[in-house]
Coordinates of C-alpha atoms and ligand atoms in Angstrom, one line a residue:
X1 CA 0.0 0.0 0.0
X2 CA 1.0 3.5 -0.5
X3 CA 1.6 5.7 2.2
X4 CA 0.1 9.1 0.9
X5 CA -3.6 7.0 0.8
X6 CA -3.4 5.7 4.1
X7 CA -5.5 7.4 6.5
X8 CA -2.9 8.2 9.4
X9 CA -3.5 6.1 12.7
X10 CA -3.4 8.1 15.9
X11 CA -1.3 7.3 17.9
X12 CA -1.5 6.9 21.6
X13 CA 1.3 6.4 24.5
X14 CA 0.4 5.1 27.8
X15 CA 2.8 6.2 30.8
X16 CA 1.9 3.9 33.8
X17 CA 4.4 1.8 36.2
X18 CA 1.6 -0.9 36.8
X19 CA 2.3 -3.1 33.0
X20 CA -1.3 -4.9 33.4
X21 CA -2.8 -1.3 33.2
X22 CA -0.3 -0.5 30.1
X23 CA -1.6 -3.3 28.3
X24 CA -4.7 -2.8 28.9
X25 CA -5.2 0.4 27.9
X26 CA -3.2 -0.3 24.6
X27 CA -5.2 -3.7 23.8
X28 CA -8.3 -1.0 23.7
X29 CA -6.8 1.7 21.7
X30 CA -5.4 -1.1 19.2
X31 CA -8.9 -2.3 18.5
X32 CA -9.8 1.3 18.1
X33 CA -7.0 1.4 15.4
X34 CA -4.9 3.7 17.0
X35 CA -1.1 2.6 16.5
X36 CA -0.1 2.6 20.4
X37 CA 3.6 2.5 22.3
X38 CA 3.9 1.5 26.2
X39 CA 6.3 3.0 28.8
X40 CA 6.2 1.7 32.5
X41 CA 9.2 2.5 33.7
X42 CA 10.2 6.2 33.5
X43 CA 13.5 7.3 35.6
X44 CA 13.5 10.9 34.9
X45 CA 11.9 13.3 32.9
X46 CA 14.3 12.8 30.0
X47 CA 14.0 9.9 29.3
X48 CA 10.3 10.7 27.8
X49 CA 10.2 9.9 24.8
X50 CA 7.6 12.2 22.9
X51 CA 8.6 11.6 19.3
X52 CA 6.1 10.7 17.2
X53 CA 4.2 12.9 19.9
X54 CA 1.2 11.0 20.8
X55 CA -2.1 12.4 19.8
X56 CA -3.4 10.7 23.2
X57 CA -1.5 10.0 26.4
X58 CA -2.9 7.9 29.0
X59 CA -1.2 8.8 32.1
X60 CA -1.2 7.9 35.2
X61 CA -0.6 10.6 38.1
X62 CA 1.0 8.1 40.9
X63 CA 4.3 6.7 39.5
X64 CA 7.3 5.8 41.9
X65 CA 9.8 8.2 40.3
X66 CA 8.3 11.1 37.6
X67 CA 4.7 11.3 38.7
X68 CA 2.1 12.8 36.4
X69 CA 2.0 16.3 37.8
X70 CA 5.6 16.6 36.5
X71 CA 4.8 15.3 33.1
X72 CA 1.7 17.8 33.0
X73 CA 4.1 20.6 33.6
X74 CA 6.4 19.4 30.8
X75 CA 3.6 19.0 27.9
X76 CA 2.3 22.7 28.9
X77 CA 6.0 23.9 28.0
X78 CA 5.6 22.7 24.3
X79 CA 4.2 23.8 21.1
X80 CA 2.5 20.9 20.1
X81 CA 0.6 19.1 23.1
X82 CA -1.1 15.7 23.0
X83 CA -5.1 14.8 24.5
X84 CA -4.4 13.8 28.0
X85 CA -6.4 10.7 29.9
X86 CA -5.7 11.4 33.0
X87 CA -5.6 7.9 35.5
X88 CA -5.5 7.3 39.0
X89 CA -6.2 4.9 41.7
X90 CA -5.9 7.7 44.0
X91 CA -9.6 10.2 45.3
X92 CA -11.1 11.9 42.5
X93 CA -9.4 15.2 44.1
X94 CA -6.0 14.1 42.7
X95 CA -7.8 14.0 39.3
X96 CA -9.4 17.2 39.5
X97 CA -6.3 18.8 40.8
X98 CA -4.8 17.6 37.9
X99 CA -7.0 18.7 35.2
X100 CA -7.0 22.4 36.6
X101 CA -3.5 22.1 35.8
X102 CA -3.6 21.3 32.8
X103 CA -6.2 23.7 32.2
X104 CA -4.0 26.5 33.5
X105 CA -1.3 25.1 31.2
X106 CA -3.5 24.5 28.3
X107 CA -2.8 21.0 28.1
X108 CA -6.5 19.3 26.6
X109 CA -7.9 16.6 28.9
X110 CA -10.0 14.4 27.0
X111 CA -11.1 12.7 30.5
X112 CA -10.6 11.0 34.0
X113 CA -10.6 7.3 34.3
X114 CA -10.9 6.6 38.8
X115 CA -9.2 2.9 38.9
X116 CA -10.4 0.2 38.7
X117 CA -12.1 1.3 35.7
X118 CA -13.8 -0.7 33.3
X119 CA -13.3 -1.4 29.6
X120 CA -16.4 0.7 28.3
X121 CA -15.4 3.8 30.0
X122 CA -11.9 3.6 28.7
X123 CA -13.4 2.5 25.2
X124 CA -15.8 6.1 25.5
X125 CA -12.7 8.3 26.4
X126 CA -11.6 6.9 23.1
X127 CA -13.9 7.2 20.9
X128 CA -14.5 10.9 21.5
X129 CA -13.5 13.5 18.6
X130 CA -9.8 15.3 19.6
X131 CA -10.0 18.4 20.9
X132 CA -8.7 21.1 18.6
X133 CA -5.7 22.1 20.0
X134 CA -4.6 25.3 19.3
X135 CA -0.6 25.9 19.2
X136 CA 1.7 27.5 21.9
X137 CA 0.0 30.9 22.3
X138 CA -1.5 30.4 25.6
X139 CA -2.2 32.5 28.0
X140 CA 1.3 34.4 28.3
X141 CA 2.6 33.2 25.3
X142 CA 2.8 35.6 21.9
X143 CA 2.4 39.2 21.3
X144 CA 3.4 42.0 23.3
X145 CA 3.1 40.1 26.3
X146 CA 5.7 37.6 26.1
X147 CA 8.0 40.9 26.8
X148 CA 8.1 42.2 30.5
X149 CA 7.0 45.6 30.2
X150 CA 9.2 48.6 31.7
X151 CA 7.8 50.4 34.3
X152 CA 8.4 53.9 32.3
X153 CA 6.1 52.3 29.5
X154 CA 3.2 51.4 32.1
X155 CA 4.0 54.8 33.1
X156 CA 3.4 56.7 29.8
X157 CA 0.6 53.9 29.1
X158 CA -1.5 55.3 31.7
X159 CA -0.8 58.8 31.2
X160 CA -1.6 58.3 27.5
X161 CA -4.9 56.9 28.8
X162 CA -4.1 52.9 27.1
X163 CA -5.6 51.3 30.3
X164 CA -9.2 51.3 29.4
X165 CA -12.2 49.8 31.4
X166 CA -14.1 47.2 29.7
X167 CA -17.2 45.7 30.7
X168 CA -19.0 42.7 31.3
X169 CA -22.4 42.4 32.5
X170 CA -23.8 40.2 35.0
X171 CA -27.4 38.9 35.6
X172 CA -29.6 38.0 38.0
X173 CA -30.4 34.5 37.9
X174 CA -34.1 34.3 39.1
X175 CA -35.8 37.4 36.7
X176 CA -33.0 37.2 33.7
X177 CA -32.7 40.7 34.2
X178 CA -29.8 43.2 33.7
X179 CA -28.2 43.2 37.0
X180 CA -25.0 45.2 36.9
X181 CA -21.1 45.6 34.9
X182 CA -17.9 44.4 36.2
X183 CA -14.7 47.1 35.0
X184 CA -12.3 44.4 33.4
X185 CA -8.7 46.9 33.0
X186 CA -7.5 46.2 29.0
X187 CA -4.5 47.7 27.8
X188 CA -4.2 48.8 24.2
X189 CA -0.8 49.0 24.0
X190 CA 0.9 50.7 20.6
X191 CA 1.5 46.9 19.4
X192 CA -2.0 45.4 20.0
X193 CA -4.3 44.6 23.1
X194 CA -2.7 43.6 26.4
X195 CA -5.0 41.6 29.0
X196 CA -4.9 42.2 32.6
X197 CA -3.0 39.1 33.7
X198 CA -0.1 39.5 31.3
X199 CA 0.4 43.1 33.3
X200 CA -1.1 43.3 36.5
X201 CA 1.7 41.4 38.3
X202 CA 4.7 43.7 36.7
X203 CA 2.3 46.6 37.6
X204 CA 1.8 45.5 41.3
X205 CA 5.4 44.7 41.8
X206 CA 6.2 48.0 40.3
X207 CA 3.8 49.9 42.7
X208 CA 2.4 51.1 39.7
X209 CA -1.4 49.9 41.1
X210 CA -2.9 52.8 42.8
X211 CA -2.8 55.2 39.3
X212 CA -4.0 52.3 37.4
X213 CA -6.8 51.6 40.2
X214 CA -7.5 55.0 40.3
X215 CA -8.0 56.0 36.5
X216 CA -10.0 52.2 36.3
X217 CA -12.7 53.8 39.4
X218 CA -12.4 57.2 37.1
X219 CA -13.2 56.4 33.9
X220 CA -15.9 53.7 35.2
X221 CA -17.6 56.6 37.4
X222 CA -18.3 58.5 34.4
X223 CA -19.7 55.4 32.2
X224 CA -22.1 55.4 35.5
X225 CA -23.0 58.7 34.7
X226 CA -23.9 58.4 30.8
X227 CA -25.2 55.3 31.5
X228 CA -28.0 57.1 33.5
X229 CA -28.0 60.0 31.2
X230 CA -29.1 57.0 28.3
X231 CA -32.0 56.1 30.3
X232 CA -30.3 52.5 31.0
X233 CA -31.4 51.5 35.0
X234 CA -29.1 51.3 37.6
X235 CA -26.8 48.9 37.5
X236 CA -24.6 47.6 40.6
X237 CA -21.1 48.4 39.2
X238 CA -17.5 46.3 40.6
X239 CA -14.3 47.5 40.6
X240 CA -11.3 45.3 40.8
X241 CA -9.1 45.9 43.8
X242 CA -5.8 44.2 45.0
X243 CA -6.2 43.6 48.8
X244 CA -2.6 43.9 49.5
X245 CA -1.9 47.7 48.6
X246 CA -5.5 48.9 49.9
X247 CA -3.5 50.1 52.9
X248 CA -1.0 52.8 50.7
X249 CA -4.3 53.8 48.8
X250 CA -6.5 56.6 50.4
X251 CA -9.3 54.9 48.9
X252 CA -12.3 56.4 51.1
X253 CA -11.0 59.7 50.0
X254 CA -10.2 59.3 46.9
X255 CA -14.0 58.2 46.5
X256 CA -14.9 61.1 48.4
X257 CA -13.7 63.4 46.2
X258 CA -14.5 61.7 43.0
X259 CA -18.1 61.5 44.6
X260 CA -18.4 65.2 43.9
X261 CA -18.0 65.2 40.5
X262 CA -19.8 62.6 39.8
X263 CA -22.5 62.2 41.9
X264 CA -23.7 58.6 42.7
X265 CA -25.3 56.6 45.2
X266 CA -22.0 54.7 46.8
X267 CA -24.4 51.9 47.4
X268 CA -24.1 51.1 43.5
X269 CA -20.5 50.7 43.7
X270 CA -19.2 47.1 44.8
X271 CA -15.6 46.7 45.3
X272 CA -14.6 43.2 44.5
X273 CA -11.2 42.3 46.9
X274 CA -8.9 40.1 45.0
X275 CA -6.4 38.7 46.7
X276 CA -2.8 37.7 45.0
X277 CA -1.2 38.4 48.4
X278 CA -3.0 36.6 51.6
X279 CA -5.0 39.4 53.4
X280 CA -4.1 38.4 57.3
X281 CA -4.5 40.1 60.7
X282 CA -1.0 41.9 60.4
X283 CA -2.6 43.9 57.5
X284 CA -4.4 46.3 59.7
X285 CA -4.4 49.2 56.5
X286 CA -5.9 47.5 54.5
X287 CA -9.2 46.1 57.0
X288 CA -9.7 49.4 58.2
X289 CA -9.2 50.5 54.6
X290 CA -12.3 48.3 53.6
X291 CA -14.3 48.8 56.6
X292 CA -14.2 52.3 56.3
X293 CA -15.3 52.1 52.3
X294 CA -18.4 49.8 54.2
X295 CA -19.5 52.6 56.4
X296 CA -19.4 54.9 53.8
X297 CA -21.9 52.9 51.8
X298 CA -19.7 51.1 49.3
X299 CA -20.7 47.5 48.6
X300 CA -17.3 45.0 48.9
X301 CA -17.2 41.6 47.5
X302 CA -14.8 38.2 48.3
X303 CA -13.6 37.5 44.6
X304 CA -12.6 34.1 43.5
X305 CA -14.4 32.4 46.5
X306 CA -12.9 29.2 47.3
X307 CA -9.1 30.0 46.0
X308 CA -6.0 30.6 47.3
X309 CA -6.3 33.2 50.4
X310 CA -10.1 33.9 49.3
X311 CA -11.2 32.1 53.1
X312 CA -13.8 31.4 55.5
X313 CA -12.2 33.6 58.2
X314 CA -12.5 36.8 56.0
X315 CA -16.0 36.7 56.3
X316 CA -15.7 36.8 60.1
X317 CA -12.9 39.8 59.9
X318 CA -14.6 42.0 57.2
X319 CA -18.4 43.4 56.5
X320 CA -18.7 41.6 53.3
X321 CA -21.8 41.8 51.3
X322 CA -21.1 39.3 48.3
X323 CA -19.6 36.3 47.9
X324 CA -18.1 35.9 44.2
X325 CA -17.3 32.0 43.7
X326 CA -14.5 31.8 41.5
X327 CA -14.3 30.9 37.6
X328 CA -12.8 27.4 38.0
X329 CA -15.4 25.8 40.4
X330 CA -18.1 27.0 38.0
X331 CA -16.4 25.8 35.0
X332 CA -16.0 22.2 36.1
X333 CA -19.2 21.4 38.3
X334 CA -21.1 19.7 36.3
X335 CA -18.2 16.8 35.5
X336 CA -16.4 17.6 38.8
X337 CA -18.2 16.2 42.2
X338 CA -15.8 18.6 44.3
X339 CA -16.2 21.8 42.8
X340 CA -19.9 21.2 42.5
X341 CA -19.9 21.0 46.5
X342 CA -18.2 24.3 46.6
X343 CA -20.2 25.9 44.3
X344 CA -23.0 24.3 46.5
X345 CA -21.7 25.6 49.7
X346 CA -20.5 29.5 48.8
X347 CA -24.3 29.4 47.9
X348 CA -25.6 28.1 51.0
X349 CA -23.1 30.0 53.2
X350 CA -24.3 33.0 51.1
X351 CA -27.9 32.4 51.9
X352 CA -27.1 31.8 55.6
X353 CA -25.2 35.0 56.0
X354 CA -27.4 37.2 54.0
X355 CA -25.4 38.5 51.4
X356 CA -25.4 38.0 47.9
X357 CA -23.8 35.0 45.8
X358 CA -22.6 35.6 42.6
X359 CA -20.8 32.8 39.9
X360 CA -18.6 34.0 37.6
X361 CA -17.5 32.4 34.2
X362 CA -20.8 30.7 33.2
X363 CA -20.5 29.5 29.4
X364 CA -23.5 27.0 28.8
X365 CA -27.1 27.5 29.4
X366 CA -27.0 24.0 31.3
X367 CA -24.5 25.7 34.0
X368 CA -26.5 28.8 34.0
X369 CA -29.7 26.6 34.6
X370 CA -27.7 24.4 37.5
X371 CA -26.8 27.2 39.1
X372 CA -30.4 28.6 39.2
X373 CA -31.8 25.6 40.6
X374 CA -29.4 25.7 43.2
X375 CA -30.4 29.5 44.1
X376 CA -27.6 31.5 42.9
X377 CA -28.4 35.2 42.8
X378 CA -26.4 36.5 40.0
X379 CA -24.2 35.1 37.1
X380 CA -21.5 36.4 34.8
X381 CA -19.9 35.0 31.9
X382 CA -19.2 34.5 27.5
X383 CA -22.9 33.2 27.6
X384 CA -24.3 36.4 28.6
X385 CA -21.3 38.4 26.9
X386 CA -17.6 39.0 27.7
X387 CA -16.3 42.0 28.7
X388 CA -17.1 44.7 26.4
X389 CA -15.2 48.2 25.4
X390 CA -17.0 51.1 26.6
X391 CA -18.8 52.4 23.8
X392 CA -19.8 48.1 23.0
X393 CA -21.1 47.9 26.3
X394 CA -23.9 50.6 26.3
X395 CA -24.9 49.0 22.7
X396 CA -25.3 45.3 24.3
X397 CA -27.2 46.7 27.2
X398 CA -29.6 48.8 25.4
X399 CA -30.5 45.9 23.2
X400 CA -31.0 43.5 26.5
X401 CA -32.9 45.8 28.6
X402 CA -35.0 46.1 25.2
X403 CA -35.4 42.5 24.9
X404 CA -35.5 41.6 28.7
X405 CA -38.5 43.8 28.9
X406 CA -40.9 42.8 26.5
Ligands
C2E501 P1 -11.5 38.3 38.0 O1 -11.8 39.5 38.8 O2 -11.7 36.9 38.6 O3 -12.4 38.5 36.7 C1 -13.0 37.5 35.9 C2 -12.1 37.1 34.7 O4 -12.8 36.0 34.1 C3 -12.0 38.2 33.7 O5 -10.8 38.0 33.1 C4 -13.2 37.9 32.7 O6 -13.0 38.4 31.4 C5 -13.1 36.4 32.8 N1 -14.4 35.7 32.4 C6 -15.6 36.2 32.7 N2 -16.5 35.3 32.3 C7 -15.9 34.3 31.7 C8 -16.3 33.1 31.0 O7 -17.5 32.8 30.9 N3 -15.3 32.3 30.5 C9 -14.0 32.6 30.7 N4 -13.1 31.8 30.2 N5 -13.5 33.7 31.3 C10 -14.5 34.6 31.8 P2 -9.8 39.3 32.7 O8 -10.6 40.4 32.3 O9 -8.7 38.7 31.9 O10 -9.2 39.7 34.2 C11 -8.3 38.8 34.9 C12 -8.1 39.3 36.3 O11 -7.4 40.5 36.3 C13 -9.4 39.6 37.0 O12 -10.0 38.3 37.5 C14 -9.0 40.5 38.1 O13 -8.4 39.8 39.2 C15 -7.9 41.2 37.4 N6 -8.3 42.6 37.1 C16 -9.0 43.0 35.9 N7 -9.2 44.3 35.9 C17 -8.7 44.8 37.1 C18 -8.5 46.1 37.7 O14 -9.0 47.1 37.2 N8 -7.9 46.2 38.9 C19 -7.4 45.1 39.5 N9 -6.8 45.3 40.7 N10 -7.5 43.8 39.0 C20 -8.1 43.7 37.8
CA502 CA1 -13.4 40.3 39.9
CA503 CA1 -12.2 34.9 39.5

C-alpha cells in the first residue's frame, strides 16, 4: 500500500508503572485502530520519549519516580501538546487537581478514568473526537506580552490613557434581568491589546497599582453617569481591587472626592477584593481601609471564593456583602463532584449570612440553569457576553434591557 492513501492512525502512549494497566489500555486503543507504544518505567523526565508525539497520552498521576504532575508541567512547556487521559487509583481530588493544571497550562484533557475502571469507560474516552488544539499561544505566550514591560512604558501607558475599562455584564439569575457591569482593565498597548493578567503582576510589583486603580474607578464613574443620562437603569457596578496595597491607597478619600463630581449613590459601587497576596491580621491598613469604604456605603465583595487566600475567616474579619465563587469551580461542576460541593456551599453560606452569591465564568445554558436551581443570585460569563469596550457595552445593554422587557 502507498503511504500518501493511508488514513494516518493516531497514535497513543500510555505512561503507567503498573504493566497490566499499560496493556490494557493499549489492547483497547489497538482495537480502536490507533497505533499505540507502552512505557512503565520512567526514571526521569528525559527519558520521555515524545517523538512521534502521541495524539493521546494515558497517564497515570501516581508513578514511583516522575509522577504525572511533573509530566503535565512538561507538555504545557511545548508547542505541540497531545489529548491527556488522566488515570489514578488515588480520590477523584487528585484527578481534578490535575485537570485544573492542565487547564492552566493548556494541556486538553480528553477525561478522567478513577481505577479500577472498566473497559467501556476507557473505550468512550476513546472514541471521542480530539479536541482542537490550538498551538503554543496560551495564555502568556505571543504578542506583546511575552515581553516584560518597563515600568516607564506602564507609566506613559497610563498617562496616555491605554488602560481602558471594559465591561461585562452580569445577571440576575431568578428574573433574567440586567443586574450590573464588572470594570475588566485592558491595555491597548501601541503593538495590540494587552490583557490584565499579562500586566497586573509587573504593575503591582512596580507599585504602579494605585494610578492604574485609580483611573479604572475614574473612567468607570463616568460610564455610570452616561449610563443614567441614556435612560439604561441602575446597574450595581464592581471595581477590581488588590487587597494587598489597599492600605497605601487613600481609597475612602479618593472616593470622596471623586463622589463630587460625579454624583452617585456609593451603594451602586461594589468593590470586589482580589487577593494575590494573603490578606491576614497583620494587615491592619488594609481592614480598616475596607471597613471604612463599608461605612461609607460602598458595597465589597470576596472575589474568586474558594481560592487561594479567598477564606472562610474573611468573612468573620470584614463586612462583606457578596460572595463571588471563582471561575474554576463554576467551569467544572457539572463533570467535577468537588467543585460542584463548593459551588454548593459558597451558595448556601451566602444564603445563611445574608449576602449575595454571585458565579462568575458561566459558558453553557446548562451551568446557567444548574446554578439557578441551586439558588444562585447573579451570574456572569461569555454566555451572557464578555467584557465589552466602553462604547460596546452601552450598545449590548440597550439591546437586553429592550429584549428583557418585553
Ligand atoms: P477576575 O476578577 O476573577 O475577573 C474575571 C475574569 O474572568 C475576567 O478576566 C473575565 O474576562 C473572565 N471571564 C468572565 N466570564 C468568563 C467566562 O465565561 N469564561 C472565561 N473563560 N472567562 C471569563 P480578565 O478580564 O482577563 O481579568 C483577569 C483578572 O485581572 C481579574 O480576574 C482580576 O483579578 C484582574 N483585574 C482585571 N481588571 C482589574 C482592575 O481594574 N484592577 C485590579 N486590581 N485587577 C483587575
Ligand atoms: Ca473580579
Ligand atoms: Ca475569579
Amino acid at each position: 500500500m502507498n503511504n500518501i492513501s493511508t488514513p494516518l492512525k493516531k497514535h497513543l502512549l500510555v505512561i503507567d508503572d503498573e504493566q497490566d494497566i499499560c496493556e490494557l489500555v493499549s489492547d483497547v486503543a489497538d482495537m480502536l485502530g490507533f497505533s499505540t507504544e507502552q512505557c512503565s518505567v520512567l526514571n526521569e523526565l528525559d527519558d520521555l520519549k515524545l517523538n512521534p508525539l502521541p495524539d493521546v497520552l494515558a497517564l497515570d498521576l501516581s508513578m514511583p519516580d516522575v509522577d504525572g504532575i511533573e509530566i503535565i508541567n512538561h507538555l504545557g512547556s511545548l508547542a505541540v501538546k497531545p489529548q491527556l487521559i488522566l488515570m489514578t487509583g488515588f480520590e477523584r481530588s487528585v484527578l481534578d487537581g490535575a485537570h485544573k493544571l492542565a487547564d492552566r497550562l493548556n494541556v486538553p484533557v480528553l477525561g478522567q478514568l478513577n481505577k479500577p475502571f472498566s473497559i467501556q469507560m476507557l473505550k468512550d474516552l476513546l472514541e471521542l473526537p480530539l479536541i482542537q488544539t490550538k498551538p503554543a499561544a496560551s495564555k502568556s505566550g505571543a504578542k506583546p506580552s511575552a515581553q516584560k514591560f518597563a515600568p516607564e512604558d506602564i507609566a506613559k501607558g497610563i498617562q496616555n490613557g491605554e488602560f481602558v475599562a471594559y465591561y461585562q455584564p452580569q445577571i440576575d439569575l431568578k428574573t433574567g434581568e440586567l443586574h450590573g457591569v464588572e470594570a475588566l482593565v485592558r491595555w491597548h498597548h501601541p503593538n495590540g491589546l494587552v490583557m490584565p493578567d499579562d500586566f497586573l503582576p509587573e504593575i503591582e510589583s512596580n507599585q504602579q497599582i494605585l494610578p492604574l486603580t485609580e483611573s479604572v474607578i475614574e473612567q468607570t464613574m463616568r460610564q455610570m453617569i452616561y449610563w443614567q443620562a441614556s435612560g439604561l437603569p441602575p446597574m450595581q457596578t464592581s471595581i477590581n481591587l488588590s487587597a494587598a496595597y489597599l492600605g497605601e491607597l487613600d481609597l475612602p478619600g479618593l472616593m470622596l472626592r471623586l463622589l463630587k463630581d460625579h454624583p452617585i449613590p456609593a451603594e451602586l459601587i461594589t468593590f470586589e477584593i482580589t487577593e494575590r497576596i494573603g490578606l491576614n491580621d497583620n494587615n491592619q491598613a488594609v481592614l480598616d481601609t475596607l471597613t471604612r469604604l463599608r461605612l461609607k456605603g460602598f458595597y465589597l465583595s470576596i472575589d474568586d471564593f474558594g481560592t487561594g487566600y479567598s477564606s472562610l475567616s474573611q468573612l468573620n474579619q470584614l463586612p462583606f456583602n457578596e460572595i463571588k465563587i471563582d471561575k474554576s469551580f463554576v467551569f467544572h461542576m457539572l463533570s467535577s463532584p468537588i467543585s460542584k460541593a463548593i459551588v454548593e456551599s459558597s451558595i448556601s453560606l451566602a444564603r445563611q449570612l445574608n449576602v449575595r452569591c454571585i458565579a462568575e465564568g458561566i459558558e453553557t445554558e446548562e451551568i446557567r440553569d444548574a446554578l439557578q436551581m441551586m439558588g444562585c443570585d447573579i451570574g456572569q460569563g461569555y454566555l451572557y457576553s464578555k467584557a465589552l469596550p466602553p462604547e460596546d457595552f452601552i450598545k449590548w445593554a440597550a439591546a437586553y434591557v429592550n429584549e428583557t422587557r418585553v
